[in-house]
Amino acid sequence: MQLSTREFWTVLHGLGFGAIFLLAFAGGLAGLWSLRPELVTIEGIRERLGRLRWGTVVMAIMAWLTILSGTYIVYPWYRANVPTSPRSVLLADPTKKLWHTFGMEWKEHVGWLAGFLATAVAYIVIAYGPALVRKHNLRQAAITLFVLAFVAAGIAGLFGAFLNKLAPVQ
Amino acid sequence: MAGGAASRDEVREGPASAAVLSAGIGVFVTGLVTTLAEVSPPLKAALVWSDAVGPLSGKTGLGVIAWLAAWALLHLLWRRRDRNFSLVYRITLWLVTAGFLLTFPPVFEAFMAE
């Protein structure tokens, strides 16, 4: 039961920060969706808003931790210019080359989009709070951006899981 | 940048417009620079802000700078105003869609320099 430093950071990046972001999405979406006067009482809105504020802020922080740890800690190991790096291994095999040229190339860029979008959602929830119950347009925008952040993070996470299976960072 | 929107100015949508549009700008700039880096090898080389990370460091660095600069500026301009949020939101969705497409490998590789 041992993990190398590289394996530890890869796990923390994907199964730690990234998984927390993705798993918290359903709760955040339900919280935003149900923030409507016809669905909850004033007391219920107050209780929900507390969780929603914490939840969206933690999700934005997790998004940035996932992005930064992936880009500046794990990615340099992945792309190292040595024959044993995951990038070299994938490019050397014609049957696996596409996992880098399509999968990793998309993952390394699209994951960043989740950070911008999740931060905007957290700001709206923090700044407007109870006003979101009346402001249907703001709540709807927050829900859409939240879903788009999840899609971006989901694409990055899915390719990350496959890539780590095919050519793990070791 | 936080604060104030839910108290005295709680119905003012300017701060939300600034946050949403700046996120769209960050997404779009990241996508645009990703594609431009394939068009121009000198630009791609200039985007290597970190040797370990390669051009990804500059592409995403510019996206973050554009996002934060746009947010600070728009927040200052719109914090006490009621912008047309629906219009700002529609523009944001277009920017986000374009940004997503420009980070999609078949799209940016179509512009790859020979």
mmCIF file of N, CA and C in Angstrom, chain A residues 3-18 65-66 68-77 164 169-170:
data_model
loop_
_atom_site.group_PDB
_atom_site.id
_atom_site.type_symbol
_atom_site.label_atom_id
_atom_site.label_comp_id
_atom_site.label_asym_id
_atom_site.label_seq_id
_atom_site.Cartn_x
_atom_site.Cartn_y
_atom_site.Cartn_z
ATOM 1 N N LEU A 3 2.166 4.762 -2.314
ATOM 2 C CA LEU A 3 1.966 5.640 -3.455
ATOM 3 C C LEU A 3 3.221 6.481 -3.624
ATOM 4 N N SER A 4 3.664 6.606 -4.867
ATOM 5 C CA SER A 4 4.785 7.513 -5.109
ATOM 6 C C SER A 4 4.258 8.947 -5.017
ATOM 7 N N THR A 5 5.165 9.900 -4.967
ATOM 8 C CA THR A 5 4.755 11.312 -4.911
ATOM 9 C C THR A 5 3.887 11.655 -6.118
ATOM 10 N N ARG A 6 4.299 11.161 -7.286
ATOM 11 C CA ARG A 6 3.547 11.461 -8.506
ATOM 12 C C ARG A 6 2.149 10.838 -8.482
ATOM 13 N N GLU A 7 2.083 9.608 -8.005
ATOM 14 C CA GLU A 7 0.767 8.943 -7.903
ATOM 15 C C GLU A 7 -0.110 9.666 -6.887
ATOM 16 N N PHE A 8 0.478 10.098 -5.779
ATOM 17 C CA PHE A 8 -0.285 10.813 -4.751
ATOM 18 C C PHE A 8 -0.910 12.085 -5.331
ATOM 19 N N TRP A 9 -0.114 12.883 -6.060
ATOM 20 C CA TRP A 9 -0.638 14.134 -6.618
ATOM 21 C C TRP A 9 -1.670 13.871 -7.705
ATOM 22 N N THR A 10 -1.475 12.794 -8.460
ATOM 23 C CA THR A 10 -2.459 12.459 -9.499
ATOM 24 C C THR A 10 -3.794 12.080 -8.855
ATOM 25 N N VAL A 11 -3.720 11.315 -7.777
ATOM 26 C CA VAL A 11 -4.942 10.920 -7.067
ATOM 27 C C VAL A 11 -5.597 12.144 -6.420
ATOM 28 N N LEU A 12 -4.792 13.004 -5.799
ATOM 29 C CA LEU A 12 -5.343 14.196 -5.152
ATOM 30 C C LEU A 12 -6.010 15.109 -6.190
ATOM 31 N N HIS A 13 -5.365 15.252 -7.339
ATOM 32 C CA HIS A 13 -5.900 16.095 -8.422
ATOM 33 C C HIS A 13 -7.242 15.554 -8.930
ATOM 34 N N GLY A 14 -7.278 14.264 -9.236
ATOM 35 C CA GLY A 14 -8.481 13.700 -9.860
ATOM 36 C C GLY A 14 -9.523 13.193 -8.888
ATOM 37 N N LEU A 15 -9.090 12.364 -7.957
ATOM 38 C CA LEU A 15 -10.048 11.744 -7.025
ATOM 39 C C LEU A 15 -10.273 12.580 -5.778
ATOM 40 N N GLY A 16 -9.418 13.556 -5.540
ATOM 41 C CA GLY A 16 -9.619 14.460 -4.403
ATOM 42 C C GLY A 16 -10.387 15.685 -4.856
ATOM 43 N N PHE A 17 -9.652 16.683 -5.335
ATOM 44 C CA PHE A 17 -10.272 17.964 -5.725
ATOM 45 C C PHE A 17 -11.334 17.789 -6.814
ATOM 46 N N GLY A 18 -10.966 17.090 -7.875
ATOM 47 C CA GLY A 18 -11.875 16.965 -9.011
ATOM 48 C C GLY A 18 -13.152 16.226 -8.660
ATOM 49 N N LEU A 65 -8.405 24.434 -7.489
ATOM 50 C CA LEU A 65 -7.359 23.523 -6.991
ATOM 51 C C LEU A 65 -7.122 22.378 -7.971
ATOM 52 N N THR A 66 -8.202 21.872 -8.566
ATOM 53 C CA THR A 66 -8.072 20.799 -9.563
ATOM 54 C C THR A 66 -7.289 21.303 -10.768
ATOM 55 N N LEU A 68 -5.247 23.978 -11.080
ATOM 56 C CA LEU A 68 -3.854 24.383 -10.819
ATOM 57 C C LEU A 68 -2.960 23.184 -10.500
ATOM 58 N N SER A 69 -3.501 22.224 -9.707
ATOM 59 C CA SER A 69 -2.678 21.040 -9.400
ATOM 60 C C SER A 69 -2.466 20.207 -10.661
ATOM 61 N N GLY A 70 -3.503 20.149 -11.508
ATOM 62 C CA GLY A 70 -3.368 19.388 -12.750
ATOM 63 C C GLY A 70 -2.368 20.027 -13.699
ATOM 64 N N THR A 71 -2.468 21.342 -13.864
ATOM 65 C CA THR A 71 -1.619 22.027 -14.848
ATOM 66 C C THR A 71 -0.177 22.165 -14.370
ATOM 67 N N TYR A 72 0.001 22.541 -13.119
ATOM 68 C CA TYR A 72 1.357 22.892 -12.672
ATOM 69 C C TYR A 72 2.083 21.791 -11.892
ATOM 70 N N ILE A 73 1.362 20.733 -11.499
ATOM 71 C CA ILE A 73 2.045 19.641 -10.786
ATOM 72 C C ILE A 73 2.038 18.352 -11.606
ATOM 73 N N VAL A 74 0.857 17.904 -12.033
ATOM 74 C CA VAL A 74 0.757 16.601 -12.712
ATOM 75 C C VAL A 74 1.137 16.697 -14.202
ATOM 76 N N TYR A 75 0.670 17.743 -14.882
ATOM 77 C CA TYR A 75 0.890 17.862 -16.333
ATOM 78 C C TYR A 75 2.372 17.880 -16.725
ATOM 79 N N PRO A 76 3.243 18.577 -15.991
ATOM 80 C CA PRO A 76 4.672 18.519 -16.351
ATOM 81 C C PRO A 76 5.231 17.095 -16.332
ATOM 82 N N TRP A 77 4.747 16.250 -15.434
ATOM 83 C CA TRP A 77 5.191 14.842 -15.427
ATOM 84 C C TRP A 77 4.629 14.116 -16.640
ATOM 85 N N ASN A 164 -5.220 8.058 -17.399
ATOM 86 C CA ASN A 164 -4.443 7.505 -16.293
ATOM 87 C C ASN A 164 -4.479 5.980 -16.278
ATOM 88 N N VAL A 169 0.637 8.360 -14.808
ATOM 89 C CA VAL A 169 1.766 9.168 -14.348
ATOM 90 C C VAL A 169 2.397 8.419 -13.182
ATOM 91 N N GLN A 170 3.661 8.017 -13.351
ATOM 92 C CA GLN A 170 4.302 7.227 -12.298
ATOM 93 C C GLN A 170 5.646 7.821 -11.917
#
